[in-house]
C-alpha cells in the first residue's frame, strides 16, 4: 500500500463533469446497476433514484409525461384460452381463466412529450394505458401504441425526455436537441424509424395499436414462469397520417382525437381491441440475435406467434374529465397474482418512477380516489397523508392496532395457494449495457417492411429535421441508416445533400431551426402571423 500518496485520485473531474446533487461525479450515466448486464436491478442505485425521483417532480401538477390524454370506461372479456391452449398452462391470473369472464377497465390514451393542451397531431408516441379492476385488485398495463422504445435502460429516461421536450431557454421544440440525443444513443434508431414515419402520427386513438412495450412474466399455479409481450389490435383498423395531413387537421381542430373517441362512444360505435400475447421461455435465449428484455427490439412473429387471449370494448365516456381522465393514476408495478416482473431494466426503473410520480402529483392517498380505487375490499395499516378521507380498515378490525403481526385483532397475512415464482439470480453487480445490442438490424427490417409512401414520408421528415443539425450529427444518423439498409442510408444521404444545397443558397434565419418534430415551414408561420394579421385601432 502506498502510504506516501496523500491525495489519491478516484475520478477525473473537470469543470464540465456531470455530478449528482450531492456533488458526486457521475461515472456511468448510461446504465443502472444490475446483477449481470441483463438485470435484475438493485435498490441501492442512488444516482438513478436521485435522478429519476427529481425528474418525477419537475412539473406541477400535470403529468411529467403523457400530460395530454383522453379516456373511457369499458370491459375486458377473456377467451379462457391463449391461442388454442388453456390459459392456466401459463398463468393463474383469475381474469384470464374463464371464457366470457368480464373485468371492468378504464383506458387512458395520450401523447407523451408535450403539455396538457398540446395538439393531438404531434409527431410523438401515444400512450395506451389500461387499468383492469380485477377480483384480485387492480392491474395496470401501461404501454404505448408503438411496440418498442427509444432506450433500453431507465437511467437514460430523464435525459431522453429533456432532449425531446422544448428547449429550456426558448420553450420551443428543437430537432437538433432530439437528434443530438438520438445520434449519441444509437439504440434509439429503430424507434426513430417508426416515429419519423407515418406511424409517428396516428389518425386518432381508436385506430391505433397498443403494446405493453416491456417484457413481463406470466406465472402458473406451479410457480413456473414464461416471458410475455402484450399487444392490442384495433378492430376499427389502423390509420396513420402524413405530416401534411396532420398539419391540415391541426389547423381545424387540435383536439380531434379526443372528440373522435367521445363521439364514437356516444353514438354507440364502441371501440374494440383484441388482446394478443407473445410467449417465450424464461431464459436469456442466446440463440437469438437480440435480448428478449431489450425494449428497442421486436419479438419476431414467425418465431413467437401472437396468441389471442381476450377482447376489450370501451362503452362509456367519463362523467367528469378531471376526476377520471386527469386523476387516473397508472403504475407498471401494479400487478395481480399470476403476473410478474421480468428483469427488463426499463420496466424495473419505470416501476419505481410511475407510482412515485402519482404520489407526488395526485397525493399520498391517490388510490382512494374512485377512478383509482380497487373494486373490491381494501384493508391496510396505512395512516395519514395528504387528502386522506377514509380509513381502509377491515370490518371488526381492532382500530387500535395499525401494525402487523398482532394477536389483538389486527390484520393478518393472506394464505398463498399458488407456488411462489423464485427465479435463480447470480452475477456480479455491474453497470453495463445488454451485450446483444445490435442497434440497426431490426430498423432495417422495419424500413424494408414499409410501403413506398411510408418510406418517402420517413425520408422526407428525417431530411427536413436533420438538415438543420450539425454535420457530425447528420453523419452519425446516416451511418446508422446505412447499417440498417443500403437504400435507407443512400436515400437519407442524397436527401440531405440536396437539402444542404438549397439551404446554402438561402441563408437560414434565426429561429428556423426551432419547430415541432417533422414540421415544414414552421418559421414561415411566424412571419405569416405578422404579414397576414389585420391592423386594428385601439379601443
Coordinates of C-alpha atoms in Angstrom, one line a residue:
X1 CA 0.0 0.0 0.0
X2 CA 1.4 3.4 -1.0
X3 CA 1.2 5.5 2.2
X4 CA 3.1 8.4 0.6
X5 CA 0.2 9.3 -1.7
X6 CA -1.7 11.9 0.4
X7 CA -4.3 12.7 -2.2
X8 CA -5.2 9.6 -4.2
X9 CA -7.2 10.3 -7.4
X10 CA -10.6 8.4 -7.6
X11 CA -12.3 10.0 -10.6
X12 CA -11.0 12.5 -13.1
X13 CA -13.3 15.5 -12.7
X14 CA -13.3 18.7 -14.9
X15 CA -15.4 21.8 -15.0
X16 CA -17.9 20.1 -17.3
X17 CA -18.1 16.8 -15.4
X18 CA -21.6 15.6 -14.7
X19 CA -22.3 15.2 -11.0
X20 CA -25.4 14.4 -8.8
X21 CA -26.9 16.9 -6.4
X22 CA -24.5 15.6 -3.7
X23 CA -21.6 16.7 -5.9
X24 CA -20.5 13.1 -6.7
X25 CA -19.0 12.8 -10.2
X26 CA -21.2 10.5 -12.3
X27 CA -19.0 7.9 -14.0
X28 CA -21.8 6.0 -15.7
X29 CA -24.9 7.9 -16.9
X30 CA -26.0 5.1 -19.3
X31 CA -26.8 2.1 -17.1
X32 CA -28.4 1.4 -13.8
X33 CA -26.6 -1.1 -11.5
X34 CA -27.8 -4.7 -12.1
X35 CA -27.0 -8.3 -11.3
X36 CA -25.2 -9.1 -14.6
X37 CA -25.9 -6.9 -17.6
X38 CA -29.4 -8.3 -18.0
X39 CA -30.7 -7.5 -14.5
X40 CA -32.4 -7.5 -12.1
X41 CA -31.8 -4.0 -10.8
X42 CA -30.7 -3.3 -7.2
X43 CA -32.3 -0.9 -4.8
X44 CA -29.1 0.9 -3.9
X45 CA -29.0 2.7 -7.3
X46 CA -28.5 6.1 -5.6
X47 CA -27.6 8.0 -8.7
X48 CA -30.5 6.6 -10.6
X49 CA -33.0 7.1 -7.8
X50 CA -31.9 10.7 -7.3
X51 CA -32.1 11.4 -11.0
X52 CA -35.5 9.8 -11.6
X53 CA -37.2 11.0 -8.4
X54 CA -36.2 14.6 -9.2
X55 CA -37.4 14.1 -12.8
X56 CA -40.7 12.8 -11.5
X57 CA -41.2 16.1 -9.6
X58 CA -40.2 18.6 -12.4
X59 CA -43.7 19.8 -13.1
X60 CA -46.8 20.7 -11.0
X61 CA -49.4 19.5 -11.3
X62 CA -49.7 17.9 -14.7
X63 CA -48.0 14.6 -15.6
X64 CA -44.3 14.8 -16.3
X65 CA -45.0 12.7 -19.5
X66 CA -48.4 11.7 -21.1
X67 CA -50.0 15.0 -20.0
X68 CA -52.4 15.3 -22.9
X69 CA -54.9 12.5 -22.9
X70 CA -58.4 11.1 -23.3
X71 CA -60.1 8.1 -21.6
X72 CA -63.1 5.9 -21.4
X73 CA -64.6 3.1 -19.4
X74 CA -65.3 -0.4 -20.7
X75 CA -64.6 -4.1 -20.0
X76 CA -62.2 -6.8 -20.9
X77 CA -63.7 -10.2 -21.9
X78 CA -61.5 -13.3 -21.5
X79 CA -61.4 -16.1 -24.1
X80 CA -60.2 -18.5 -21.3
X81 CA -57.5 -19.7 -23.7
X82 CA -54.2 -18.5 -25.0
X83 CA -54.4 -19.4 -28.7
X84 CA -55.6 -23.0 -28.7
X85 CA -54.2 -23.8 -25.2
X86 CA -55.8 -23.4 -21.8
X87 CA -54.5 -20.1 -20.3
X88 CA -54.0 -21.9 -17.0
X89 CA -51.0 -23.6 -18.5
X90 CA -49.2 -20.3 -18.4
X91 CA -50.8 -18.1 -15.8
X92 CA -53.0 -18.4 -12.8
X93 CA -54.3 -14.7 -13.1
X94 CA -58.0 -15.0 -12.4
X95 CA -59.2 -12.5 -15.0
X96 CA -58.0 -14.8 -17.9
X97 CA -59.2 -18.2 -16.6
X98 CA -62.9 -18.4 -17.7
X99 CA -64.3 -17.9 -21.2
X100 CA -66.6 -14.9 -21.3
X101 CA -65.4 -13.5 -17.9
X102 CA -65.7 -9.7 -17.9
X103 CA -63.4 -7.4 -16.0
X104 CA -64.2 -3.6 -15.8
X105 CA -61.4 -1.4 -17.3
X106 CA -60.6 2.3 -17.7
X107 CA -58.3 3.2 -20.6
X108 CA -56.3 6.4 -21.0
X109 CA -54.8 7.4 -24.4
X110 CA -52.2 10.2 -24.5
X111 CA -49.4 11.9 -26.3
X112 CA -46.0 11.7 -24.5
X113 CA -43.7 14.7 -24.7
X114 CA -45.9 17.8 -24.8
X115 CA -48.1 19.5 -22.3
X116 CA -51.7 19.3 -21.2
X117 CA -53.2 21.4 -24.0
X118 CA -50.8 20.5 -26.9
X119 CA -52.3 19.4 -30.2
X120 CA -53.2 15.8 -30.8
X121 CA -51.4 15.8 -34.2
X122 CA -47.8 16.0 -32.9
X123 CA -45.2 13.6 -34.0
X124 CA -44.9 11.6 -30.8
X125 CA -45.6 8.1 -29.4
X126 CA -49.0 7.6 -28.0
X127 CA -49.7 6.3 -24.5
X128 CA -52.1 3.3 -24.2
X129 CA -52.7 2.5 -20.5
X130 CA -55.3 0.1 -19.3
X131 CA -56.5 -0.2 -15.6
X132 CA -58.1 -3.6 -15.0
X133 CA -60.4 -3.7 -11.9
X134 CA -59.9 -7.4 -11.2
X135 CA -61.3 -9.5 -8.3
X136 CA -57.8 -9.7 -7.0
X137 CA -57.3 -6.0 -7.1
X138 CA -56.1 -3.6 -9.8
X139 CA -53.8 -4.5 -12.7
X140 CA -52.3 -1.7 -14.8
X141 CA -50.9 -2.5 -18.2
X142 CA -49.1 0.7 -19.1
X143 CA -47.8 0.9 -22.7
X144 CA -47.7 2.8 -26.0
X145 CA -49.1 2.5 -29.5
X146 CA -45.6 1.5 -30.8
X147 CA -44.2 -1.8 -29.7
X148 CA -40.6 -0.7 -28.9
X149 CA -38.9 2.3 -27.2
X150 CA -36.0 4.7 -27.7
X151 CA -33.9 3.3 -24.9
X152 CA -33.2 0.1 -23.1
X153 CA -32.1 1.4 -19.7
X154 CA -34.1 3.5 -17.3
X155 CA -31.1 5.6 -16.3
X156 CA -31.4 7.4 -19.7
X157 CA -35.1 8.3 -19.5
X158 CA -34.9 11.8 -18.0
X159 CA -32.2 12.8 -20.5
X160 CA -34.3 11.4 -23.3
X161 CA -37.4 13.4 -22.3
X162 CA -35.4 16.5 -21.7
X163 CA -33.9 16.3 -25.2
X164 CA -37.3 15.7 -26.8
X165 CA -39.1 18.5 -24.9
X166 CA -39.0 22.2 -25.8
X167 CA -35.7 23.9 -25.2
X168 CA -35.4 25.2 -21.6
X169 CA -34.5 28.7 -22.9
X170 CA -36.8 29.2 -25.9
X171 CA -39.6 26.8 -24.8
X172 CA -39.7 25.6 -28.4
X173 CA -39.1 22.1 -29.6
X174 CA -35.8 21.9 -31.5
X175 CA -34.9 18.9 -33.7
X176 CA -31.2 19.5 -33.1
X177 CA -31.7 18.5 -29.5
X178 CA -33.8 15.5 -30.5
X179 CA -31.2 14.2 -32.9
X180 CA -28.2 15.2 -30.7
X181 CA -29.6 12.7 -28.1
X182 CA -30.6 10.0 -30.7
X183 CA -27.3 10.2 -32.7
X184 CA -25.4 9.6 -29.5
X185 CA -27.8 6.9 -28.3
X186 CA -27.8 4.6 -31.3
X187 CA -30.1 2.1 -29.7
X188 CA -32.9 4.7 -30.4
X189 CA -32.6 4.3 -34.2
X190 CA -35.3 1.7 -34.6
X191 CA -37.8 3.9 -32.7
X192 CA -36.7 6.9 -34.7
X193 CA -37.5 5.0 -37.9
X194 CA -41.0 4.4 -36.6
X195 CA -41.6 7.8 -35.2
X196 CA -40.5 9.7 -38.3
X197 CA -42.7 7.5 -40.5
X198 CA -46.5 7.9 -40.6
X199 CA -46.6 5.6 -37.6
X200 CA -45.4 8.6 -35.6
X201 CA -48.8 10.4 -36.1
X202 CA -51.8 8.0 -35.5
X203 CA -55.1 9.3 -37.1
X204 CA -56.9 9.0 -33.8
X205 CA -56.9 6.9 -30.6
X206 CA -59.5 4.4 -31.8
X207 CA -57.5 3.4 -34.9
X208 CA -54.1 2.7 -33.3
X209 CA -52.5 -0.4 -31.9
X210 CA -51.4 -0.8 -28.3
X211 CA -48.5 -2.6 -26.7
X212 CA -47.2 -3.3 -23.2
X213 CA -43.7 -2.5 -24.7
X214 CA -41.9 -4.0 -21.6
X215 CA -41.3 -7.7 -21.2
X216 CA -43.4 -9.2 -18.4
X217 CA -43.9 -12.7 -17.0
X218 CA -46.8 -15.0 -16.6
X219 CA -46.7 -17.4 -13.6
X220 CA -48.9 -20.6 -13.4
X221 CA -50.1 -22.4 -10.2
X222 CA -46.9 -24.4 -10.1
X223 CA -44.8 -21.3 -9.9
X224 CA -43.4 -21.7 -13.4
X225 CA -42.9 -18.6 -15.4
X226 CA -42.8 -17.6 -19.1
X227 CA -41.8 -14.2 -20.6
X228 CA -44.7 -12.4 -22.3
X229 CA -45.3 -9.4 -24.5
X230 CA -48.8 -7.8 -24.7
X231 CA -50.4 -6.4 -27.9
X232 CA -53.7 -4.7 -28.6
X233 CA -55.1 -4.8 -32.1
X234 CA -57.9 -2.4 -33.0
X235 CA -61.0 -3.9 -34.7
X236 CA -61.6 -0.5 -36.3
X237 CA -58.4 -0.9 -38.4
X238 CA -55.2 1.1 -38.2
X239 CA -54.8 4.5 -39.7
X240 CA -51.9 7.0 -39.7
X241 CA -51.2 10.5 -41.0
X242 CA -48.6 12.2 -43.1
X243 CA -47.1 15.4 -41.9
X244 CA -49.1 17.5 -44.4
X245 CA -52.4 15.8 -43.4
X246 CA -51.7 16.3 -39.7
X247 CA -50.9 20.0 -40.2
X248 CA -54.2 20.4 -42.1
X249 CA -56.2 18.7 -39.3
X250 CA -54.4 20.7 -36.6
X251 CA -55.4 23.9 -38.4
X252 CA -59.0 22.9 -37.9
X253 CA -59.1 21.1 -34.6
X254 CA -56.3 20.5 -32.1
X255 CA -58.5 18.1 -30.1
X256 CA -59.7 15.9 -32.9
X257 CA -58.6 12.6 -31.3
X258 CA -60.4 13.3 -28.0
X259 CA -63.5 14.4 -29.9
X260 CA -63.4 11.3 -32.1
X261 CA -63.3 8.9 -29.1
X262 CA -66.0 10.7 -27.3
X263 CA -68.4 10.9 -30.3
X264 CA -67.9 7.3 -31.3
X265 CA -68.9 6.1 -27.8
X266 CA -71.8 8.5 -27.6
X267 CA -73.3 7.2 -30.9
X268 CA -72.8 3.6 -29.8
X269 CA -69.9 2.8 -32.1
X270 CA -67.9 1.3 -29.3
X271 CA -64.2 0.9 -30.0
X272 CA -62.8 -2.6 -29.6
X273 CA -59.4 -4.2 -29.4
X274 CA -58.3 -7.8 -29.3
X275 CA -55.5 -8.7 -26.9
X276 CA -52.7 -10.9 -28.0
X277 CA -49.6 -12.2 -26.2
X278 CA -46.3 -13.5 -27.4
X279 CA -44.8 -16.1 -25.1
X280 CA -41.2 -17.1 -24.7
X281 CA -39.4 -19.5 -22.3
X282 CA -38.0 -17.6 -19.3
X283 CA -34.3 -17.7 -20.2
X284 CA -31.6 -15.4 -21.8
X285 CA -32.2 -17.2 -25.2
X286 CA -28.6 -17.0 -26.5
X287 CA -29.7 -18.4 -29.8
X288 CA -31.4 -15.1 -30.7
X289 CA -29.5 -12.1 -32.1
X290 CA -31.3 -9.9 -29.6
X291 CA -32.0 -10.0 -25.9
X292 CA -35.7 -10.6 -25.1
X293 CA -35.5 -8.0 -22.3
X294 CA -34.4 -5.2 -24.8
X295 CA -37.2 -2.7 -25.2
X296 CA -35.8 -1.5 -28.5
X297 CA -36.4 -4.8 -30.2
X298 CA -39.5 -6.6 -31.6
X299 CA -40.0 -10.3 -31.0
X300 CA -40.3 -11.9 -34.5
X301 CA -43.9 -13.0 -35.0
X302 CA -42.8 -16.0 -37.1
X303 CA -40.8 -17.4 -34.1
X304 CA -43.1 -16.2 -31.3
X305 CA -46.7 -16.0 -32.7
X306 CA -49.4 -13.7 -31.5
X307 CA -51.9 -15.7 -29.5
X308 CA -55.3 -14.2 -28.7
X309 CA -56.5 -14.1 -25.1
X310 CA -59.4 -11.7 -25.0
X311 CA -61.0 -8.6 -26.2
X312 CA -61.6 -5.1 -24.8
X313 CA -64.6 -2.8 -25.5
X314 CA -65.0 0.8 -24.4
X315 CA -68.6 1.7 -24.0
X316 CA -68.9 4.6 -21.5
X317 CA -67.5 8.1 -21.6
X318 CA -66.2 9.8 -18.4
X319 CA -68.7 11.8 -16.4
X320 CA -66.0 14.3 -15.4
X321 CA -62.8 14.7 -17.3
X322 CA -60.7 15.9 -14.4
X323 CA -62.0 13.4 -11.9
X324 CA -61.4 10.4 -14.2
X325 CA -59.0 11.1 -17.1
X326 CA -56.8 13.6 -15.3
X327 CA -56.6 12.0 -11.9
X328 CA -56.4 8.4 -13.0
X329 CA -53.0 7.1 -12.0
X330 CA -51.2 4.1 -13.5
X331 CA -48.1 2.2 -12.5
X332 CA -46.1 -0.6 -14.1
X333 CA -45.6 -2.2 -10.7
X334 CA -49.4 -2.7 -10.3
X335 CA -49.7 -6.5 -11.0
X336 CA -52.0 -9.2 -9.6
X337 CA -51.3 -12.8 -8.7
X338 CA -50.2 -14.8 -11.8
X339 CA -48.5 -11.8 -13.4
X340 CA -44.9 -10.9 -12.6
X341 CA -41.9 -8.7 -13.5
X342 CA -39.1 -9.7 -15.8
X343 CA -35.6 -8.3 -15.3
X344 CA -36.3 -5.8 -18.1
X345 CA -34.2 -2.7 -16.9
X346 CA -36.7 -0.2 -18.3
X347 CA -39.6 -2.0 -16.6
X348 CA -37.8 -2.0 -13.2
X349 CA -36.9 1.7 -13.5
X350 CA -40.5 2.6 -14.5
X351 CA -41.9 0.6 -11.7
X352 CA -40.3 2.9 -9.2
X353 CA -40.9 6.1 -11.2
X354 CA -44.6 5.7 -12.1
X355 CA -46.0 5.2 -8.6
X356 CA -43.6 7.7 -7.2
X357 CA -44.9 10.3 -9.7
X358 CA -48.5 9.6 -8.8
X359 CA -47.9 10.1 -5.1
X360 CA -46.3 13.4 -5.8
X361 CA -48.8 14.5 -8.5
X362 CA -52.1 13.4 -7.0
X363 CA -51.1 12.8 -3.4
X364 CA -50.2 10.0 -1.0
X365 CA -53.8 8.8 -0.9
X366 CA -54.3 8.8 -4.7
X367 CA -55.5 5.2 -4.5
X368 CA -58.6 6.3 -2.5
X369 CA -59.9 8.3 -5.5
X370 CA -62.8 6.4 -7.1
X371 CA -61.1 6.2 -10.5
X372 CA -58.0 4.6 -8.9
X373 CA -59.6 2.5 -6.1
X374 CA -59.9 -1.2 -6.5
X375 CA -63.5 -2.5 -6.9
X376 CA -63.0 -4.9 -4.0
X377 CA -62.3 -4.8 -0.3
X378 CA -59.2 -2.9 0.7
X379 CA -57.7 -3.2 4.2
X380 CA -54.3 -1.7 5.1
X381 CA -52.4 -0.4 8.0
X382 CA -51.5 2.9 6.2
X383 CA -52.3 6.1 8.1
X384 CA -52.4 9.8 7.3
X385 CA -51.1 11.6 4.3
X386 CA -52.5 14.5 2.2
X387 CA -56.2 14.4 1.5
X388 CA -56.9 11.1 3.2
X389 CA -60.7 10.9 3.7
X390 CA -61.5 7.4 4.9
X391 CA -59.8 4.5 6.8
X392 CA -59.3 1.4 4.7
X393 CA -59.8 -1.0 7.6
X394 CA -61.4 -4.4 7.8
X395 CA -64.9 -5.0 9.4
X396 CA -64.3 -5.8 13.0
X397 CA -60.7 -4.8 12.9
X398 CA -59.3 -3.5 16.2
X399 CA -58.8 0.1 15.3
X400 CA -56.1 0.5 18.0
X401 CA -53.9 -2.0 16.0
X402 CA -52.4 -0.5 12.9
X403 CA -49.5 -2.8 12.6
X404 CA -48.8 -6.5 11.8
X405 CA -48.1 -9.0 13.3
X406 CA -50.5 -8.7 16.2
X407 CA -52.7 -11.1 18.3
X408 CA -55.1 -8.3 19.3
X409 CA -57.5 -8.2 16.4
X410 CA -55.3 -6.7 13.7
X411 CA -55.0 -7.5 10.0
X412 CA -53.4 -10.9 9.0
X413 CA -51.4 -12.1 6.0
X414 CA -53.3 -13.9 3.3
X415 CA -52.7 -17.5 2.7
X416 CA -50.9 -18.2 -0.5
X417 CA -52.1 -21.1 -2.6
X418 CA -50.2 -20.8 -5.9
X419 CA -46.5 -21.6 -5.7
X420 CA -44.1 -18.7 -5.4
X421 CA -42.1 -17.9 -8.6
X422 CA -38.5 -18.0 -7.4
X423 CA -36.1 -17.4 -10.3
X424 CA -32.4 -18.0 -9.6
X425 CA -30.3 -14.9 -9.8
X426 CA -26.5 -14.9 -9.9
X427 CA -23.9 -12.4 -11.2
X428 CA -21.7 -9.5 -10.4
X429 CA -23.2 -6.2 -9.7
X430 CA -22.4 -4.1 -12.7
X431 CA -23.5 -1.0 -14.7
X432 CA -23.3 -2.2 -18.2
X433 CA -25.4 -2.3 -21.3
X434 CA -27.1 -5.5 -22.5
X435 CA -24.5 -7.5 -24.6
X436 CA -26.6 -8.2 -27.7
X437 CA -27.1 -4.6 -28.6
X438 CA -27.3 -4.6 -32.4
X439 CA -28.9 -1.2 -32.9
X440 CA -29.8 -1.2 -36.6
X441 CA -30.7 -4.7 -37.8
X442 CA -34.4 -4.5 -36.8
X443 CA -34.6 -0.9 -38.0
X444 CA -33.6 -2.2 -41.5
X445 CA -36.2 -4.9 -41.3
X446 CA -38.8 -2.3 -40.4
X447 CA -37.7 0.0 -43.2
X448 CA -38.0 -2.8 -45.8
X449 CA -41.4 -3.7 -44.4
X450 CA -42.7 -0.1 -45.1
X451 CA -44.7 0.6 -48.2
X452 CA -43.2 3.1 -50.7
X453 CA -45.3 6.0 -49.5
X454 CA -44.2 5.3 -45.9
X455 CA -40.6 5.2 -46.9
X456 CA -41.0 8.5 -48.8
X457 CA -42.6 10.2 -45.8
X458 CA -39.9 8.8 -43.5
X459 CA -37.0 10.2 -45.6
X460 CA -38.8 13.5 -46.2
X461 CA -39.4 14.0 -42.5
X462 CA -35.8 13.0 -41.5
X463 CA -34.2 15.2 -44.1
X464 CA -36.3 18.2 -43.1
X465 CA -35.2 18.0 -39.5
X466 CA -31.6 16.6 -39.9
X467 CA -30.8 19.4 -42.4
X468 CA -30.6 21.9 -39.6
X469 CA -28.4 19.7 -37.4
X470 CA -24.6 19.9 -37.2
X471 CA -22.8 17.8 -39.7
X472 CA -21.4 15.3 -37.1
X473 CA -25.0 14.5 -36.0
X474 CA -26.0 14.1 -39.7
X475 CA -23.1 11.8 -40.3
X476 CA -23.9 9.6 -37.3
X477 CA -27.6 9.3 -38.4
X478 CA -26.6 8.5 -42.0
X479 CA -24.2 5.8 -40.7
X480 CA -26.9 4.2 -38.7
X481 CA -29.3 4.3 -41.7
X482 CA -26.6 2.7 -43.9
X483 CA -26.0 0.0 -41.4
X484 CA -29.8 -0.7 -41.3
X485 CA -30.4 -0.8 -45.0
X486 CA -28.3 0.3 -48.0
X487 CA -31.3 2.1 -49.6
X488 CA -32.3 3.7 -46.4
X489 CA -28.8 5.2 -45.9
X490 CA -28.4 6.2 -49.6
X491 CA -31.7 8.0 -49.7
X492 CA -31.1 9.8 -46.5
X493 CA -27.6 10.9 -47.6
X494 CA -28.8 12.0 -51.0
X495 CA -31.8 13.9 -49.5
X496 CA -29.5 15.7 -47.0
X497 CA -27.1 16.6 -49.8
X498 CA -29.9 18.1 -51.9
X499 CA -31.3 20.0 -48.9
X500 CA -28.0 21.4 -48.0
X501 CA -27.6 22.9 -51.5
X502 CA -30.9 24.7 -51.2
X503 CA -30.1 25.9 -47.7
X504 CA -26.7 27.2 -48.7
X505 CA -28.3 29.3 -51.4
X506 CA -30.8 30.6 -48.8
X507 CA -29.2 31.7 -45.6
X508 CA -31.0 30.2 -42.7
X509 CA -32.6 32.8 -40.5
X510 CA -32.7 32.9 -36.7
X511 CA -35.5 30.7 -35.4
X512 CA -35.8 28.4 -38.5
X513 CA -34.2 25.6 -36.6
X514 CA -36.9 25.6 -33.9
X515 CA -40.1 23.8 -34.8
X516 CA -42.1 20.7 -33.9
X517 CA -40.6 17.4 -35.0
X518 CA -41.1 16.9 -38.7
X519 CA -43.0 20.2 -39.3
X520 CA -42.3 22.0 -42.5
X521 CA -42.2 25.8 -42.9
X522 CA -42.9 26.3 -39.2
X523 CA -40.8 29.5 -39.2
X524 CA -42.9 30.9 -42.1
X525 CA -45.9 30.7 -39.8
X526 CA -44.3 33.2 -37.5
X527 CA -43.9 35.6 -40.4
X528 CA -47.4 34.9 -41.8
X529 CA -48.9 35.9 -38.4
X530 CA -47.3 39.3 -38.8
X531 CA -47.8 39.8 -42.5
X532 CA -51.4 38.5 -42.7
X533 CA -52.5 40.0 -39.4
X534 CA -55.1 42.7 -39.8
X535 CA -54.2 46.1 -38.3
X536 CA -56.8 47.4 -35.8
X537 CA -57.3 50.7 -33.9
X538 CA -57.1 50.5 -30.1
X539 CA -60.3 50.7 -28.2

